[in-house]
mmCIF file of C-alpha atoms in Angstrom:
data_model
loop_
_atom_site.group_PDB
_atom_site.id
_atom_site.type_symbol
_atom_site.label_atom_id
_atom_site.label_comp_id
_atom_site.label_asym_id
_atom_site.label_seq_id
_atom_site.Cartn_x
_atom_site.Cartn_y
_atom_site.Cartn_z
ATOM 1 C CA UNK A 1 -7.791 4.116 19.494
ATOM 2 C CA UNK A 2 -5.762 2.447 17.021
ATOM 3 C CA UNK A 3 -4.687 3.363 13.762
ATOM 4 C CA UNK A 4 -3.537 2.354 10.523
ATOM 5 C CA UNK A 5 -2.052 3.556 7.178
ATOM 6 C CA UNK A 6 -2.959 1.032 4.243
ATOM 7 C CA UNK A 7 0.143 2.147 1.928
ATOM 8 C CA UNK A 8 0.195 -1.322 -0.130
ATOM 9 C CA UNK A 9 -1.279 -1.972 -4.049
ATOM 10 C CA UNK A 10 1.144 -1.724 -7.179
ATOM 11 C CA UNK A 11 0.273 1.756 -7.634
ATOM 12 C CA UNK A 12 -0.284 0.300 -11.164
ATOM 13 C CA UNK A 13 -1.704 3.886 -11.673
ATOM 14 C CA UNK A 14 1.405 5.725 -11.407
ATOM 15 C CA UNK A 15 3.642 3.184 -13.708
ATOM 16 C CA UNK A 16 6.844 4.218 -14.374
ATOM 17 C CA UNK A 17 7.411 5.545 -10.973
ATOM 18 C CA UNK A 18 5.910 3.051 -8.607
ATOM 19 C CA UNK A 19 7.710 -0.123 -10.549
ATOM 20 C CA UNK A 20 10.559 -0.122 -7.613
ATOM 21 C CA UNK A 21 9.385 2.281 -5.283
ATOM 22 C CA UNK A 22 6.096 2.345 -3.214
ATOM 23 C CA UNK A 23 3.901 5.058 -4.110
ATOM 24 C CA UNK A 24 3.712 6.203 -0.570
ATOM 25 C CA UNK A 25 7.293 7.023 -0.393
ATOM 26 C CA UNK A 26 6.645 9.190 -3.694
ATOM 27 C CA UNK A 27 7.287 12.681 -3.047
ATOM 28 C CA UNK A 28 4.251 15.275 -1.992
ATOM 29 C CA UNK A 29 6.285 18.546 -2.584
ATOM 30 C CA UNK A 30 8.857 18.202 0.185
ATOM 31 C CA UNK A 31 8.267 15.001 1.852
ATOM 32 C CA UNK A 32 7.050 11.316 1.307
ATOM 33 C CA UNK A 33 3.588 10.952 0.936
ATOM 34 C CA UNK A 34 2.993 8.552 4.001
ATOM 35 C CA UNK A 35 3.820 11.883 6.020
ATOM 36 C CA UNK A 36 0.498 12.897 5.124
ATOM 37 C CA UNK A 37 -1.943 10.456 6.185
ATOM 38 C CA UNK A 38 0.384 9.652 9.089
ATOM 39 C CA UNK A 39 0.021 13.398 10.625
ATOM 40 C CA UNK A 40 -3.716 12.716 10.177
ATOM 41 C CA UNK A 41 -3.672 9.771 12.832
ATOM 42 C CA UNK A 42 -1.040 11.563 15.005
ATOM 43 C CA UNK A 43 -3.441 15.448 14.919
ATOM 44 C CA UNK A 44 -6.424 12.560 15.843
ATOM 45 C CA UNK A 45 -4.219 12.126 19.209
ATOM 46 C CA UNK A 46 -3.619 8.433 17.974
ATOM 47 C CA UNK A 47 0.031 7.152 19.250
ATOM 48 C CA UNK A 48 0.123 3.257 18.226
ATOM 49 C CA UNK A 49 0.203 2.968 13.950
ATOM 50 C CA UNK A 50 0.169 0.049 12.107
ATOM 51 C CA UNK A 51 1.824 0.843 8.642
ATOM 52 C CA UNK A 52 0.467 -1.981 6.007
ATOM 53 C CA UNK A 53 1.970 -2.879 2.664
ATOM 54 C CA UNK A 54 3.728 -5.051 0.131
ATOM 55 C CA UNK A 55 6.198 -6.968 1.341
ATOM 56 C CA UNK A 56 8.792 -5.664 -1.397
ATOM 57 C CA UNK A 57 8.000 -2.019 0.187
ATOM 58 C CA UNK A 58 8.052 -2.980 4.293
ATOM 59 C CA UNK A 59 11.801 -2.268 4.933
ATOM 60 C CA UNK A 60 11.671 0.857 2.827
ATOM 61 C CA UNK A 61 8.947 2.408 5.434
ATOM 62 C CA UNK A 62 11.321 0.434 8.212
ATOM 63 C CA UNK A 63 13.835 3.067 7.102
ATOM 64 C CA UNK A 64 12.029 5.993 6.900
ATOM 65 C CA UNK A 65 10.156 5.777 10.068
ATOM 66 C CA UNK A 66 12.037 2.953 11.934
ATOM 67 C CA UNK A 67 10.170 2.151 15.262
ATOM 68 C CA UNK A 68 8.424 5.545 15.299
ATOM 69 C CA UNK A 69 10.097 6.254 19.009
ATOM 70 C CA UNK A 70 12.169 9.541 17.320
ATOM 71 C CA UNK A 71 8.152 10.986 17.167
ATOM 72 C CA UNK A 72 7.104 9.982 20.417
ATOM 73 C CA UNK A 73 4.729 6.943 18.559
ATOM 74 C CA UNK A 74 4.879 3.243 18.448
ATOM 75 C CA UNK A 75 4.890 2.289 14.863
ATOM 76 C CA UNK A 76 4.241 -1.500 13.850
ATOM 77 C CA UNK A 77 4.361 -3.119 10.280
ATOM 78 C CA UNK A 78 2.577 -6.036 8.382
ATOM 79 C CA UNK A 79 2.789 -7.138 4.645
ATOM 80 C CA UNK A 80 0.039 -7.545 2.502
ATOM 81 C CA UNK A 81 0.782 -10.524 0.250
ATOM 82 C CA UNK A 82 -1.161 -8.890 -2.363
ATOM 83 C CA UNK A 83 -3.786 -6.278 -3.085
ATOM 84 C CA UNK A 84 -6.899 -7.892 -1.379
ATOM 85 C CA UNK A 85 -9.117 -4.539 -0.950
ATOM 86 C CA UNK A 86 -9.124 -1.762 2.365
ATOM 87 C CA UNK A 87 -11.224 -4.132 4.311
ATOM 88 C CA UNK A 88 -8.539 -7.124 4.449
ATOM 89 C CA UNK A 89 -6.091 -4.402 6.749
ATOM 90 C CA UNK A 90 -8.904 -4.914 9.686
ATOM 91 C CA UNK A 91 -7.638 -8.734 9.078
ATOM 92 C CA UNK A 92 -4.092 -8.389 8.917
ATOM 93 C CA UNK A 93 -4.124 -5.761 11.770
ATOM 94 C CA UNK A 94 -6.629 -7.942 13.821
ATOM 95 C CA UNK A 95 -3.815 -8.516 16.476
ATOM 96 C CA UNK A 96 -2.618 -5.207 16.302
ATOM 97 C CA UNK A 97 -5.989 -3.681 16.718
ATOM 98 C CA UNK A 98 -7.181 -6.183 19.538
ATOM 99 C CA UNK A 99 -9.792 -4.696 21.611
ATOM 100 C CA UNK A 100 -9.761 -1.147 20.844
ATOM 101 C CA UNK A 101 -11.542 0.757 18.500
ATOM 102 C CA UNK A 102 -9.377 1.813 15.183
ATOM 103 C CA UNK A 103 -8.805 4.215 12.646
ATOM 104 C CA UNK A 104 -8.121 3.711 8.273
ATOM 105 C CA UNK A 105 -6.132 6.044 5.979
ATOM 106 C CA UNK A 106 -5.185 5.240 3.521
ATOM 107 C CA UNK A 107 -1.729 5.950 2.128
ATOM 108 C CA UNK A 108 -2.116 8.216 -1.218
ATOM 109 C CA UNK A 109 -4.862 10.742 0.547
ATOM 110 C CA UNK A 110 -3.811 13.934 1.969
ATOM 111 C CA UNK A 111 -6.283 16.071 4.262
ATOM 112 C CA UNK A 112 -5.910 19.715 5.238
ATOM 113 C CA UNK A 113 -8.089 22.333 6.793
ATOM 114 C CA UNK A 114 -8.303 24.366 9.971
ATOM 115 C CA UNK A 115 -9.592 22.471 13.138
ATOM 116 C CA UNK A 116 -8.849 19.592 11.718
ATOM 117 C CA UNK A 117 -7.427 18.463 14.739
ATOM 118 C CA UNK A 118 -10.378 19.527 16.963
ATOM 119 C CA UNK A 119 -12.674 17.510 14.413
ATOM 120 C CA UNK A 120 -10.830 14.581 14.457
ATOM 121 C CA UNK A 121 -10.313 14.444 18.456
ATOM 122 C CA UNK A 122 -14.299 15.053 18.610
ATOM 123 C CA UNK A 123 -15.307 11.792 16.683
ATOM 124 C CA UNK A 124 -11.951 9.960 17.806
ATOM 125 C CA UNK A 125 -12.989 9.792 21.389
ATOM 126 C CA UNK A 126 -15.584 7.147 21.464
ATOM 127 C CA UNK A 127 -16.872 5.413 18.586
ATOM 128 C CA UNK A 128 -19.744 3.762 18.449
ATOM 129 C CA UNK A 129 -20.386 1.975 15.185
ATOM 130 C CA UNK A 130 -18.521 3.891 12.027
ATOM 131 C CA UNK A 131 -17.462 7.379 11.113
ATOM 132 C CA UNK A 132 -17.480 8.257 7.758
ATOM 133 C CA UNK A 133 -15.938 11.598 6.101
ATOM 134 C CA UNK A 134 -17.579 12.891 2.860
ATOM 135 C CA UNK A 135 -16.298 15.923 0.814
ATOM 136 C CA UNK A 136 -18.000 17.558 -2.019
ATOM 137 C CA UNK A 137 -16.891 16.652 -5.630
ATOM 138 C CA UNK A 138 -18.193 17.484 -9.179
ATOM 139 C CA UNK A 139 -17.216 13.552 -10.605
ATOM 140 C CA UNK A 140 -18.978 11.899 -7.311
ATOM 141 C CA UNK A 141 -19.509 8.744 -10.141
ATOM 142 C CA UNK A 142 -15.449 7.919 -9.540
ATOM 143 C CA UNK A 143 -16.165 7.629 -5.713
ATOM 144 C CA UNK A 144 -17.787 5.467 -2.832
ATOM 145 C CA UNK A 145 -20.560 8.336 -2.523
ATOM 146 C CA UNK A 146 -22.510 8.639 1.038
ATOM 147 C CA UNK A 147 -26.308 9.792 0.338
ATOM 148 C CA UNK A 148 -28.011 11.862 3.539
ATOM 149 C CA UNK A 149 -31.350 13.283 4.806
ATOM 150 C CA UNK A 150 -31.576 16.738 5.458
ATOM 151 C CA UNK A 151 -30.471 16.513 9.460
ATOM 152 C CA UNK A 152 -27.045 14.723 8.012
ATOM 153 C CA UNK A 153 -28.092 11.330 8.531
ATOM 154 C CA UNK A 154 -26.514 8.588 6.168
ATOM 155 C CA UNK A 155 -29.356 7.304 3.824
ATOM 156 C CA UNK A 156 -27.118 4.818 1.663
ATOM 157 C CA UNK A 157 -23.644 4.289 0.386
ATOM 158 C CA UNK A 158 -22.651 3.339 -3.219
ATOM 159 C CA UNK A 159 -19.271 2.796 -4.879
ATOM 160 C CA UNK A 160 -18.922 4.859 -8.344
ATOM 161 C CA UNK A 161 -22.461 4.865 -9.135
ATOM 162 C CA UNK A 162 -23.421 5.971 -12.652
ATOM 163 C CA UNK A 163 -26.488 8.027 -11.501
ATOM 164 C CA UNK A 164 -24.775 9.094 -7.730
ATOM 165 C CA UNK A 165 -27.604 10.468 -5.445
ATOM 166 C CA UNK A 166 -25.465 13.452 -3.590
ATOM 167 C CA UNK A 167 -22.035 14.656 -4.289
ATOM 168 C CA UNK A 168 -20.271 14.028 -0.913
ATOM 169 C CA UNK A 169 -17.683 11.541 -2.161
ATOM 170 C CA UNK A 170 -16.482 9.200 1.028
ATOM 171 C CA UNK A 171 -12.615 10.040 1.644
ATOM 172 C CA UNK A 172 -9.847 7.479 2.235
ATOM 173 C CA UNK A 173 -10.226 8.256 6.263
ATOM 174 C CA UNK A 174 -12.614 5.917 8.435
ATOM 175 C CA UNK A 175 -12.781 5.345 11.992
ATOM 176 C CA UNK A 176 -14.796 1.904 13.118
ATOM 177 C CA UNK A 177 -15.745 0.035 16.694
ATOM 178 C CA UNK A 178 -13.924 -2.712 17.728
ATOM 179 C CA UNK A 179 -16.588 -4.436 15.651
ATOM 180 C CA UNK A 180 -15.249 -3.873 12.509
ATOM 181 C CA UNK A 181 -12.938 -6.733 12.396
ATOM 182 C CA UNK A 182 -15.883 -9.278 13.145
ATOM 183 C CA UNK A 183 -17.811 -7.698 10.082
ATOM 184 C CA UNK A 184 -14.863 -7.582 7.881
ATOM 185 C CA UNK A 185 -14.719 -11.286 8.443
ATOM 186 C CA UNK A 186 -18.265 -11.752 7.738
ATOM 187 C CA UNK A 187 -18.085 -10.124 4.126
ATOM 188 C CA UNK A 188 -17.716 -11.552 0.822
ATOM 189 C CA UNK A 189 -15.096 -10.976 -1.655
ATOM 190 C CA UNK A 190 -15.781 -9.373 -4.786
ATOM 191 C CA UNK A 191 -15.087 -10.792 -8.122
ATOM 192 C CA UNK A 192 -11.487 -9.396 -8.006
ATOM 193 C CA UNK A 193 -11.434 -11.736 -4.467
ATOM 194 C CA UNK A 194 -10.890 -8.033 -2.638
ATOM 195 C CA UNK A 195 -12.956 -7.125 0.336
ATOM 196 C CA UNK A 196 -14.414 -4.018 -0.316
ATOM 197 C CA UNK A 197 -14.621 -1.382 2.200
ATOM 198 C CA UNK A 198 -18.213 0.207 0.865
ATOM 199 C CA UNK A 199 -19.771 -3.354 2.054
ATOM 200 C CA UNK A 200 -17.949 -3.111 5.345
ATOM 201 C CA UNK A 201 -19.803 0.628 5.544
ATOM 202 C CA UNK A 202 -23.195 -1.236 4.523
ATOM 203 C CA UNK A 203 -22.696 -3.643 6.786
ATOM 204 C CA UNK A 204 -22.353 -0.873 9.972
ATOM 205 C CA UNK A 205 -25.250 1.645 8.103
ATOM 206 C CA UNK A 206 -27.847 -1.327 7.998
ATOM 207 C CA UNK A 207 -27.522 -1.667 11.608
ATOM 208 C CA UNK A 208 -28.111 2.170 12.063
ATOM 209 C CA UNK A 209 -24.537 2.538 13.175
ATOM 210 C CA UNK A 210 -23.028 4.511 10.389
ATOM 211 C CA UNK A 211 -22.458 8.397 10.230
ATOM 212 C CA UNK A 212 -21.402 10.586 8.004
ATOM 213 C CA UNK A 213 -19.336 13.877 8.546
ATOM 214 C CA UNK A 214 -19.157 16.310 5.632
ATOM 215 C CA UNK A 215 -16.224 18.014 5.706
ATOM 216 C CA UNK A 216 -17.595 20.861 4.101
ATOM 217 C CA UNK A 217 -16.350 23.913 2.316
ATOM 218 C CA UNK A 218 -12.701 25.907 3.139
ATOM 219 C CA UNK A 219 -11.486 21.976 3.330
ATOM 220 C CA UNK A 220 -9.094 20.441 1.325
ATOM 221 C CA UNK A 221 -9.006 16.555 0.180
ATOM 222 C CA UNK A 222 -6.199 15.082 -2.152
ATOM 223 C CA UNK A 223 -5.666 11.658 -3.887
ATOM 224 C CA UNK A 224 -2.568 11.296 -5.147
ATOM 225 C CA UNK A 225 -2.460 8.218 -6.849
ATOM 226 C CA UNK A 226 -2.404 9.511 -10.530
ATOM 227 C CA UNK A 227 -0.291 11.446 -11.831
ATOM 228 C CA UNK A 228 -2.194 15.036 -12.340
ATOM 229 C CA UNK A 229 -3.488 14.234 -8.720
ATOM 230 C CA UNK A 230 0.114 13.537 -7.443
ATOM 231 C CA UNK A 231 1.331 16.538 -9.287
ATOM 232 C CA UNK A 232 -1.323 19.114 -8.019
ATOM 233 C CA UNK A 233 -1.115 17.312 -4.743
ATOM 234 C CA UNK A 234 2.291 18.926 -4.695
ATOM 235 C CA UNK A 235 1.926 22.251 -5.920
ATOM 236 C CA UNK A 236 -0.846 22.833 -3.762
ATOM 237 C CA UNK A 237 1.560 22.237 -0.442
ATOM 238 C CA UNK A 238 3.904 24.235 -2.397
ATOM 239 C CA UNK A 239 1.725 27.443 -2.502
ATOM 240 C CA UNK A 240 0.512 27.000 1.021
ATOM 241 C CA UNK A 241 4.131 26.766 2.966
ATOM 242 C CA UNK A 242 5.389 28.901 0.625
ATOM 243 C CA UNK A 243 2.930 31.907 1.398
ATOM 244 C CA UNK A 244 2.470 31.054 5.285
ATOM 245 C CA UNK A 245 5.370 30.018 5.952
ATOM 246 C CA UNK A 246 4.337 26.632 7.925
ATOM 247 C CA UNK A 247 4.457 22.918 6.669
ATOM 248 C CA UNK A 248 1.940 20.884 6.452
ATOM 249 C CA UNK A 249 2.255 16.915 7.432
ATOM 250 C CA UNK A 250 5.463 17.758 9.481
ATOM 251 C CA UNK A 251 5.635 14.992 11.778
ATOM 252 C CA UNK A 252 8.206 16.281 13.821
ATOM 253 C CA UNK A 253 6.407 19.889 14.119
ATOM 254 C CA UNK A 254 3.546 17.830 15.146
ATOM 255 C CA UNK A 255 5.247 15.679 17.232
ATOM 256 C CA UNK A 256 6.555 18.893 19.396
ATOM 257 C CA UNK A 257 3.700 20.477 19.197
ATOM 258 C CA UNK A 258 1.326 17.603 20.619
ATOM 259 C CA UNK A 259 4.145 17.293 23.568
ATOM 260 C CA UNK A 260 5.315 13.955 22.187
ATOM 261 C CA UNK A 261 8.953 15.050 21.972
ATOM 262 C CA UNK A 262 10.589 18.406 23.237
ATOM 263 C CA UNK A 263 12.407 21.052 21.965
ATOM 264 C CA UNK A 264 15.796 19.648 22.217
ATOM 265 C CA UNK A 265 14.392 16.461 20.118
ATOM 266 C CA UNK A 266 12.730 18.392 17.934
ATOM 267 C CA UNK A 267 16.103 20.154 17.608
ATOM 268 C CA UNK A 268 18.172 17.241 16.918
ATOM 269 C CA UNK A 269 15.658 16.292 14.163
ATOM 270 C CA UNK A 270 16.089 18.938 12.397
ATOM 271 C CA UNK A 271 19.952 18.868 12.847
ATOM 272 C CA UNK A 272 20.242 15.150 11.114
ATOM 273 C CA UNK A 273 18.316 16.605 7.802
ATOM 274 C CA UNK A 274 20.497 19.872 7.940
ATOM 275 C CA UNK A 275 21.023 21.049 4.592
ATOM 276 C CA UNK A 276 17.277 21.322 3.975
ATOM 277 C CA UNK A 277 14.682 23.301 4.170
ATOM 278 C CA UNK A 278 12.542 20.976 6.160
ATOM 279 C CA UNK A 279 15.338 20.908 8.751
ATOM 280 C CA UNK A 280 15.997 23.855 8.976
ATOM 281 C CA UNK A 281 12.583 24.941 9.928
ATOM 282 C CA UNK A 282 12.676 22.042 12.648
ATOM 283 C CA UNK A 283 15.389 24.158 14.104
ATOM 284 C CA UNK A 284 13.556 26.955 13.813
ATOM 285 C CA UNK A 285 11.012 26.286 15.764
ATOM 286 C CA UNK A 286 12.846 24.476 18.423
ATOM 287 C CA UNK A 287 14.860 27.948 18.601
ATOM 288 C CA UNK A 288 11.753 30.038 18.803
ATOM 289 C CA UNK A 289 10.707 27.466 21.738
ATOM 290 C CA UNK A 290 13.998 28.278 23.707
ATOM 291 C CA UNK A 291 13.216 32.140 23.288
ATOM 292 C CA UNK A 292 9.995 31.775 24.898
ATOM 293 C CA UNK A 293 11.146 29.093 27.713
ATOM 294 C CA UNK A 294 15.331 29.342 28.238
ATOM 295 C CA UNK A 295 17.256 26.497 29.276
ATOM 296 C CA UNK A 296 17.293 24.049 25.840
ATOM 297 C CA UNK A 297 20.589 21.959 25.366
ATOM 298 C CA UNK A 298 20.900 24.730 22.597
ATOM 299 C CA UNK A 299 20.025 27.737 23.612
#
């Protein structure tokens, strides 16, 4: 499976801050927001990431995360000349994706919960038709919202209703056939000219091929693309690594932990941000990994 971050849009929303910086590169607490929805594909066991956005914002990610290689992934970009809805990045990814089945997030959403990993790998593994998340909310109206029968199945799917028929919003995380491209192809703009994602959804559920997994309580789903929501978005990471001591979205930690790089790289990671926190737990745990198995370049 492929996968790919949508991190393009003005982030009109978070004006001042987004006017020369891409709100994706905005920090969540102690890192850049992509880091988020990235360590969602990589904890899915995806490898090869297309990264989407303006063209303004393309070298800045180019910087961050270069070639992805230094996490054990292969990370490709492609602009989006302007904001033309979620379903154009099945377009502008269409070579990137080629035959294989793929995987959205998009860029300001942040996920968190344990066996994430396990739940993602579950659904990841062979797609047939489309795989949509839901999570409760008490403002379901701002929201695509997903409507089921008592067994789970998806009934319907409408964006920000005014009367919304459940309360299982549909999260910025979908994972499609190879189909998808085909049927975002097939789809009419809306009256902004944007292909919108919730007909992409329609397009799968009218063919019986949609589901719906609800996410369900003791799970935690941000969007950080206001300013409350970025702000919370942080001091909720701050409260959780402060009292447990781990960090969440740490590529690298991932990265190690996944068997994409070893200790010595994850080492060497953290030695290039020394100074910080976040390196210095990379070398943390690359030490604690040369306690338990001796011979690291370090050790």
């Amino acid at each position: 499976m492929k996968g790919i971050v949508l991190a393009g849009g003005t982030g009109s929303r978070l004006y001042p801050l987004t006017r020369a910086l891409s709100k994706q590169l905005l920090p969540v607490y102690d890192k850049p927001m992509i880091y988020y929805p990235l360590s969602v594909l990589m904890l899915g066991g995806i490898k090869d990431i297309l990264v989407i956005s303006s063209p303004d914002h393309l070298e800045q990610f180019r910087r961050l995360l270069g070639d992805g290689s230094r996490l054990g992934l292969n990370i490709d970009y492609a602009a989006q000349q302007r904001p033309g809805g979620i379903a154009e990045a099945f377009l502008i990814g269409a070579d990137f994706i080629g035959q294989d089945q793929v995987s959205l997030v998009l860029g300001d959403n942040i996920f968190h919960g344990m066996g994430f990993s396990h739940l993602l790998r579950s659904h990841t593994r062979d797609v047939d038709g489309c795989v949509l998340f839901g999570y409760a909310v008490t403002d379901p109206e701002r929201y695509g919202v997903g409507e089921v029968d008592a067994s789970g199945k998806l009934l319907s799917v409408e964006e920000k209703p005014t009367a919304p028929r459940s309360n299982l919003a549909i999260t910025g995380l979908y994972l499609y056939d190879n189909d998808v491209i085909e049927v975002a192809r097939g789809i009419r703009s809306s009256a902004r000219g944007e292909l919108e994602i919730t007909d992409v959804n329609r397009a799968y559920l009218a063919e019986g091929r949609a589901r719906l997994v609800d996410l369900g309580r003791g799970f935690t789903w941000l969007d950080a693309g206001t300013h409350d929501s970025l702000m919370h978005a942080g001091q909720y990471v701050q409260v959780l690594e402060k009292r447990q001591g781990v960090r969440i979205a740490c590529l690298e930690e991932i990265a190690f932990r996944m068997g994409l790089i070893d200790a010595d790289d994850c080492y060497l990671r953290g030695v290039e941000l020394a100074g910080s926190g976040y390196g210095e737990y990379l070398m943390s745990i690359a030490a604690e990994a040369a306690v338990r198995s001796p011979g690291c370049a370090y050790s």
